Amino acid sequence: MVIDSHCHLDDDAFAPDRDAVIARAQAAGVVGIVVPSYREHCFARLRACCDGVSALPLWPAYGLHPCYSGEHTREHLSALQRWLATPGVVAVGEIGLDRHSEALRHPDLWRWQQDVLAAQLQLAQAHDLPVILHARSAYAELIALLRRHPPGAGIVHAFNGRIEHAYALLDLGLVLGIGGVVTQPSAVRLRDILRRLPAQSWVVESDAPDMLPHPVYRAGQRRNEPAFLAYTIAALAQTLDRSTDWVAGQAEQTTRRVLRLPLMGGGE
Ligand SMILES: [Zn+2]
């Protein structure tokens, strides 16, 4: 049994067969899915997805994703504040910093990215919610900003930084989200970091429809889904020399602790 701590199940990629995707997740041992958002105009779609009839509990998180910084406005931050007050919200996310593209590094947009993140960290504090963070080419900058606006708890999703980043993030009370990257033969650094961290410091995630585990990608799949978490769990089990049941159970416990989810699966 495991929780998918990060899946964009509301994405249009799942529109044709969302129920079948959820059924396959359940058959693969997934007991709940956290669904973070990325843009204001998707909040209603995300709520509808999480409130719909589903074989599994779907927990919504609302936030403004750094990759869409050019779209976000002050009004969107006000809207976010209203959405965070609705029932069943488990986190503020997906929020963070991204310096991957030249456009995102443009000084004006970079400043705005940081302002939007700082505002959302303050919202998380005001609503007493954990955060789901995204960082790409920006771990040092993220850590500096988190030190100014410390979140109570949260997940740094798709972690792929260095060991000193991992320690700094854990010191801030966060845990690391481990996804399909750990299955890649080249992910030597990440696997080495995981061997050096306590078992309570990570959770697992699909980040579906993106971030396909390596074996599934090689088999020709192009859309990720929560059922493929089994590959990520298997890679973690091999890395840590533990059973897959142990990895899944450990990840589930940590996700429930960080996001304050009910202890047993099956409804909120
Ligand atoms: Zn994501």
Tab-separated table of C-alpha atoms and ligand atoms in Angstrom:
chain	number	residue	atom	x	y	z
A	1	MET	CA	0.000	0.000	0.000
A	2	VAL	CA	1.331	3.391	-0.927
A	3	ILE	CA	0.251	6.993	-1.508
A	4	ASP	CA	1.093	8.788	-4.742
A	5	SER	CA	2.186	12.090	-3.197
A	6	HIS	CA	2.156	14.000	-6.499
A	7	CYS	CA	0.019	13.263	-9.552
A	8	HIS	CA	-1.620	15.702	-11.995
A	9	LEU	CA	-4.677	13.511	-12.325
A	10	ASP	CA	-6.822	16.487	-13.402
A	11	ASP	CA	-4.630	16.901	-16.520
A	12	ASP	CA	-6.327	16.554	-19.898
A	13	ALA	CA	-4.012	13.613	-20.608
A	14	PHE	CA	-6.274	11.583	-18.302
A	15	ALA	CA	-9.598	12.857	-19.629
A	16	PRO	CA	-10.295	9.810	-21.841
A	17	ASP	CA	-9.774	7.130	-19.170
A	18	ARG	CA	-9.336	8.649	-15.700
A	19	ASP	CA	-11.441	5.953	-13.985
A	20	ALA	CA	-9.388	3.171	-15.573
A	21	VAL	CA	-6.166	4.933	-14.481
A	22	ILE	CA	-7.482	5.088	-10.901
A	23	ALA	CA	-8.542	1.421	-11.048
A	24	ARG	CA	-5.066	0.382	-12.231
A	25	ALA	CA	-3.520	2.479	-9.435
A	26	GLN	CA	-5.710	0.714	-6.883
A	27	ALA	CA	-4.788	-2.699	-8.309
A	28	ALA	CA	-1.110	-1.708	-7.978
A	29	GLY	CA	-1.543	-0.964	-4.242
A	30	VAL	CA	-2.053	2.815	-4.345
A	31	VAL	CA	-4.418	3.867	-1.515
A	32	GLY	CA	-4.693	7.601	-2.237
A	33	ILE	CA	-3.434	10.288	-4.606
A	34	VAL	CA	-2.410	13.884	-3.890
A	35	VAL	CA	-3.353	16.143	-6.815
A	36	PRO	CA	-1.428	19.462	-6.932
A	37	SER	CA	-2.381	22.271	-9.278
A	38	TYR	CA	-0.351	24.744	-11.298
A	39	ARG	CA	-2.509	27.589	-12.626
A	40	GLU	CA	-5.445	29.576	-11.329
A	41	HIS	CA	-7.700	28.678	-14.245
A	42	CYS	CA	-7.271	24.965	-13.418
A	43	PHE	CA	-8.430	25.210	-9.783
A	44	ALA	CA	-12.100	24.486	-10.554
A	45	ARG	CA	-11.153	21.557	-12.810
A	46	LEU	CA	-8.958	20.147	-10.055
A	47	ARG	CA	-11.727	20.456	-7.472
A	48	ALA	CA	-14.185	18.705	-9.788
A	49	CYS	CA	-11.672	15.918	-10.354
A	50	CYS	CA	-11.039	15.399	-6.620
A	51	ASP	CA	-14.728	15.657	-5.657
A	52	GLY	CA	-15.909	13.222	-8.338
A	53	VAL	CA	-16.790	9.623	-7.617
A	54	SER	CA	-13.514	7.755	-7.312
A	55	ALA	CA	-12.351	4.354	-6.114
A	56	LEU	CA	-9.535	6.122	-4.228
A	57	PRO	CA	-9.331	9.264	-2.084
A	58	LEU	CA	-7.992	12.171	-4.194
A	59	TRP	CA	-6.550	14.990	-2.085
A	60	PRO	CA	-6.346	18.464	-3.697
A	61	ALA	CA	-3.530	21.006	-3.300
A	62	TYR	CA	-3.807	24.498	-4.768
A	63	GLY	CA	-0.909	26.639	-5.890
A	64	LEU	CA	0.695	28.683	-8.657
A	65	HIS	CA	3.544	26.788	-10.364
A	66	PRO	CA	6.772	28.696	-11.123
A	67	CYS	CA	6.899	27.512	-14.760
A	68	TYR	CA	3.736	29.556	-15.413
A	69	SER	CA	5.022	32.658	-13.604
A	70	GLY	CA	4.335	34.806	-16.662
A	71	GLU	CA	0.611	34.039	-16.319
A	72	HIS	CA	0.160	34.543	-12.589
A	73	THR	CA	-1.311	37.810	-11.313
A	74	ARG	CA	-2.058	39.381	-7.922
A	75	GLU	CA	-5.724	38.458	-8.530
A	76	HIS	CA	-4.676	34.821	-8.862
A	77	LEU	CA	-3.038	35.026	-5.445
A	78	SER	CA	-6.304	36.367	-4.009
A	79	ALA	CA	-8.220	33.564	-5.718
A	80	LEU	CA	-5.751	31.068	-4.297
A	81	GLN	CA	-6.423	32.371	-0.816
A	82	ARG	CA	-10.144	31.650	-1.303
A	83	TRP	CA	-9.487	28.156	-2.669
A	84	LEU	CA	-7.218	27.318	0.270
A	85	ALA	CA	-10.140	27.964	2.614
A	86	THR	CA	-12.298	25.288	0.931
A	87	PRO	CA	-12.708	21.892	2.647
A	88	GLY	CA	-10.331	18.988	2.091
A	89	VAL	CA	-7.265	20.956	0.917
A	90	VAL	CA	-4.094	19.152	2.042
A	91	ALA	CA	-1.325	21.542	0.908
A	92	VAL	CA	-0.285	24.675	-0.955
A	93	GLY	CA	1.258	23.371	-4.173
A	94	GLU	CA	2.754	23.084	-6.582
A	95	ILE	CA	4.852	26.164	-5.839
A	96	GLY	CA	8.559	26.929	-6.088
A	97	LEU	CA	11.348	28.299	-8.254
A	98	ASP	CA	12.498	27.325	-11.727
A	99	ARG	CA	15.552	28.775	-13.528
A	100	HIS	CA	15.708	26.142	-16.228
A	101	SER	CA	14.820	28.279	-19.244
A	102	GLU	CA	16.119	31.659	-20.313
A	103	ALA	CA	12.602	33.065	-20.143
A	104	LEU	CA	12.238	32.022	-16.501
A	105	ARG	CA	15.647	33.527	-15.690
A	106	HIS	CA	14.726	36.919	-17.141
A	107	PRO	CA	15.295	39.396	-14.265
A	108	ASP	CA	11.690	40.686	-14.199
A	109	LEU	CA	10.136	37.237	-14.290
A	110	TRP	CA	12.672	35.876	-11.822
A	111	ARG	CA	11.794	38.635	-9.346
A	112	TRP	CA	8.077	37.948	-9.840
A	113	GLN	CA	8.631	34.189	-9.364
A	114	GLN	CA	10.207	34.885	-5.992
A	115	ASP	CA	7.433	37.314	-5.015
A	116	VAL	CA	4.752	34.760	-5.962
A	117	LEU	CA	6.518	32.047	-3.975
A	118	ALA	CA	6.991	34.276	-0.916
A	119	ALA	CA	3.290	35.222	-1.032
A	120	GLN	CA	2.292	31.563	-1.248
A	121	LEU	CA	4.578	30.575	1.632
A	122	GLN	CA	2.836	33.252	3.689
A	123	LEU	CA	-0.551	31.859	2.636
A	124	ALA	CA	0.545	28.369	3.703
A	125	GLN	CA	1.491	29.754	7.080
A	126	ALA	CA	-1.777	31.674	7.442
A	127	HIS	CA	-3.854	28.599	6.530
A	128	ASP	CA	-1.629	26.243	8.551
A	129	LEU	CA	-0.987	24.069	5.484
A	130	PRO	CA	2.102	22.140	4.361
A	131	VAL	CA	3.678	22.985	0.999
A	132	ILE	CA	4.492	20.983	-2.141
A	133	LEU	CA	7.596	22.536	-3.683
A	134	HIS	CA	9.093	22.457	-7.162
A	135	ALA	CA	12.755	23.402	-7.726
A	136	ARG	CA	14.694	23.182	-10.959
A	137	SER	CA	18.157	24.706	-11.340
A	138	ALA	CA	17.258	26.710	-8.225
A	139	TYR	CA	17.869	24.685	-5.041
A	140	ALA	CA	20.169	27.262	-3.425
A	141	GLU	CA	17.743	30.087	-4.222
A	142	LEU	CA	14.793	28.051	-2.928
A	143	ILE	CA	16.569	27.214	0.319
A	144	ALA	CA	17.452	30.887	0.863
A	145	LEU	CA	13.828	31.939	0.359
A	146	LEU	CA	12.504	29.136	2.592
A	147	ARG	CA	14.793	30.331	5.370
A	148	ARG	CA	13.117	33.738	5.186
A	149	HIS	CA	9.589	32.211	5.117
A	150	PRO	CA	9.928	28.828	6.834
A	151	PRO	CA	7.117	26.418	5.987
A	152	GLY	CA	5.855	24.236	8.806
A	153	ALA	CA	6.121	21.066	6.740
A	154	GLY	CA	6.107	19.921	3.157
A	155	ILE	CA	7.508	17.929	0.273
A	156	VAL	CA	10.213	18.980	-2.203
A	157	HIS	CA	8.821	17.144	-5.176
A	158	ALA	CA	10.986	15.303	-7.733
A	159	PHE	CA	14.098	15.962	-5.698
A	160	ASN	CA	17.264	15.701	-7.768
A	161	GLY	CA	19.657	18.064	-5.996
A	162	ARG	CA	22.925	17.556	-4.164
A	163	ILE	CA	23.446	16.105	-0.685
A	164	GLU	CA	23.918	19.557	0.892
A	165	HIS	CA	20.579	20.638	-0.604
A	166	ALA	CA	18.953	17.522	0.842
A	167	TYR	CA	20.346	18.224	4.324
A	168	ALA	CA	19.312	21.891	4.181
A	169	LEU	CA	15.778	20.987	3.101
A	170	LEU	CA	15.451	18.326	5.810
A	171	ASP	CA	16.672	20.900	8.366
A	172	LEU	CA	13.796	23.119	7.243
A	173	GLY	CA	11.366	20.323	8.212
A	174	LEU	CA	10.718	19.159	4.650
A	175	VAL	CA	10.890	15.704	3.063
A	176	LEU	CA	12.005	14.753	-0.456
A	177	GLY	CA	9.643	13.502	-3.160
A	178	ILE	CA	11.223	10.645	-5.113
A	179	GLY	CA	9.887	9.919	-8.578
A	180	GLY	CA	10.776	8.126	-11.800
A	181	VAL	CA	14.251	9.684	-11.962
A	182	VAL	CA	15.510	7.163	-9.383
A	183	THR	CA	14.868	4.374	-11.933
A	184	GLN	CA	17.284	5.896	-14.461
A	185	PRO	CA	20.660	4.173	-14.782
A	186	SER	CA	22.315	7.630	-14.703
A	187	ALA	CA	20.726	8.642	-11.352
A	188	VAL	CA	23.781	7.497	-9.390
A	189	ARG	CA	24.005	10.674	-7.270
A	190	LEU	CA	20.341	10.511	-6.226
A	191	ARG	CA	20.580	6.851	-5.211
A	192	ASP	CA	23.760	7.572	-3.263
A	193	ILE	CA	22.030	10.436	-1.403
A	194	LEU	CA	19.067	8.192	-0.550
A	195	ARG	CA	21.382	5.612	1.027
A	196	ARG	CA	22.727	8.315	3.333
A	197	LEU	CA	19.397	9.763	4.522
A	198	PRO	CA	17.070	8.488	7.254
A	199	ALA	CA	14.083	6.481	6.005
A	200	GLN	CA	11.649	9.134	7.259
A	201	SER	CA	13.047	11.730	4.871
A	202	TRP	CA	11.356	10.753	1.596
A	203	VAL	CA	8.002	9.983	-0.017
A	204	VAL	CA	7.244	8.606	-3.482
A	205	GLU	CA	5.413	10.225	-6.366
A	206	SER	CA	4.507	9.588	-9.978
A	207	ASP	CA	4.287	13.245	-11.165
A	208	ALA	CA	2.065	11.686	-13.851
A	209	PRO	CA	1.486	12.285	-16.694
A	210	ASP	CA	5.215	13.261	-16.727
A	211	MET	CA	8.395	11.671	-15.348
A	212	LEU	CA	7.990	8.126	-16.638
A	213	PRO	CA	10.031	5.460	-14.856
A	214	HIS	CA	12.859	4.320	-17.114
A	215	PRO	CA	11.636	0.717	-17.768
A	216	VAL	CA	8.178	1.941	-18.822
A	217	TYR	CA	9.675	4.594	-21.099
A	218	ARG	CA	11.917	2.000	-22.714
A	219	ALA	CA	8.881	-0.190	-23.263
A	220	GLY	CA	7.399	2.597	-25.390
A	221	GLN	CA	4.960	4.234	-22.940
A	222	ARG	CA	4.747	8.020	-23.215
A	223	ARG	CA	2.151	8.833	-20.520
A	224	ASN	CA	2.979	8.170	-16.893
A	225	GLU	CA	0.307	7.033	-14.384
A	226	PRO	CA	0.197	6.211	-10.653
A	227	ALA	CA	0.261	2.420	-11.224
A	228	PHE	CA	3.835	2.807	-12.549
A	229	LEU	CA	4.918	3.898	-9.040
A	230	ALA	CA	5.722	0.210	-8.621
A	231	TYR	CA	8.899	0.783	-10.702
A	232	THR	CA	10.013	3.702	-8.536
A	233	ILE	CA	9.367	1.642	-5.395
A	234	ALA	CA	11.331	-1.287	-6.844
A	235	ALA	CA	14.298	0.990	-7.639
A	236	LEU	CA	14.204	2.420	-4.109
A	237	ALA	CA	13.997	-1.069	-2.601
A	238	GLN	CA	17.040	-2.152	-4.585
A	239	THR	CA	18.926	1.042	-3.678
A	240	LEU	CA	18.252	0.642	0.048
A	241	ASP	CA	18.439	-3.150	0.090
A	242	ARG	CA	14.924	-3.390	1.552
A	243	SER	CA	11.688	-5.025	0.428
A	244	THR	CA	9.225	-3.191	-1.800
A	245	ASP	CA	6.590	-3.537	0.963
A	246	TRP	CA	8.890	-1.768	3.395
A	247	VAL	CA	9.542	1.096	0.947
A	248	ALA	CA	5.842	1.497	0.157
A	249	GLY	CA	4.843	1.417	3.838
A	250	GLN	CA	7.567	3.853	4.839
A	251	ALA	CA	6.585	6.277	2.071
A	252	GLU	CA	2.894	6.004	2.962
A	253	GLN	CA	3.537	6.731	6.649
A	254	THR	CA	5.704	9.741	5.859
A	255	THR	CA	3.199	11.158	3.365
A	256	ARG	CA	0.399	10.817	5.941
A	257	ARG	CA	2.523	12.478	8.623
A	258	VAL	CA	3.654	15.417	6.478
A	259	LEU	CA	0.292	16.127	4.835
A	260	ARG	CA	-1.678	15.143	7.952
A	261	LEU	CA	-3.798	12.652	6.033
A	262	PRO	CA	-6.123	10.256	7.881
A	263	LEU	CA	-4.316	7.166	9.141
A	264	MET	CA	-6.396	4.620	7.250
A	265	GLY	CA	-7.150	4.739	3.523
A	266	GLY	CA	-10.670	4.946	2.132
A	267	GLY	CA	-12.128	8.422	2.367
A	268	GLU	CA	-11.189	11.649	4.070
B	1	ZN	ZN	4.067	18.355	-10.729
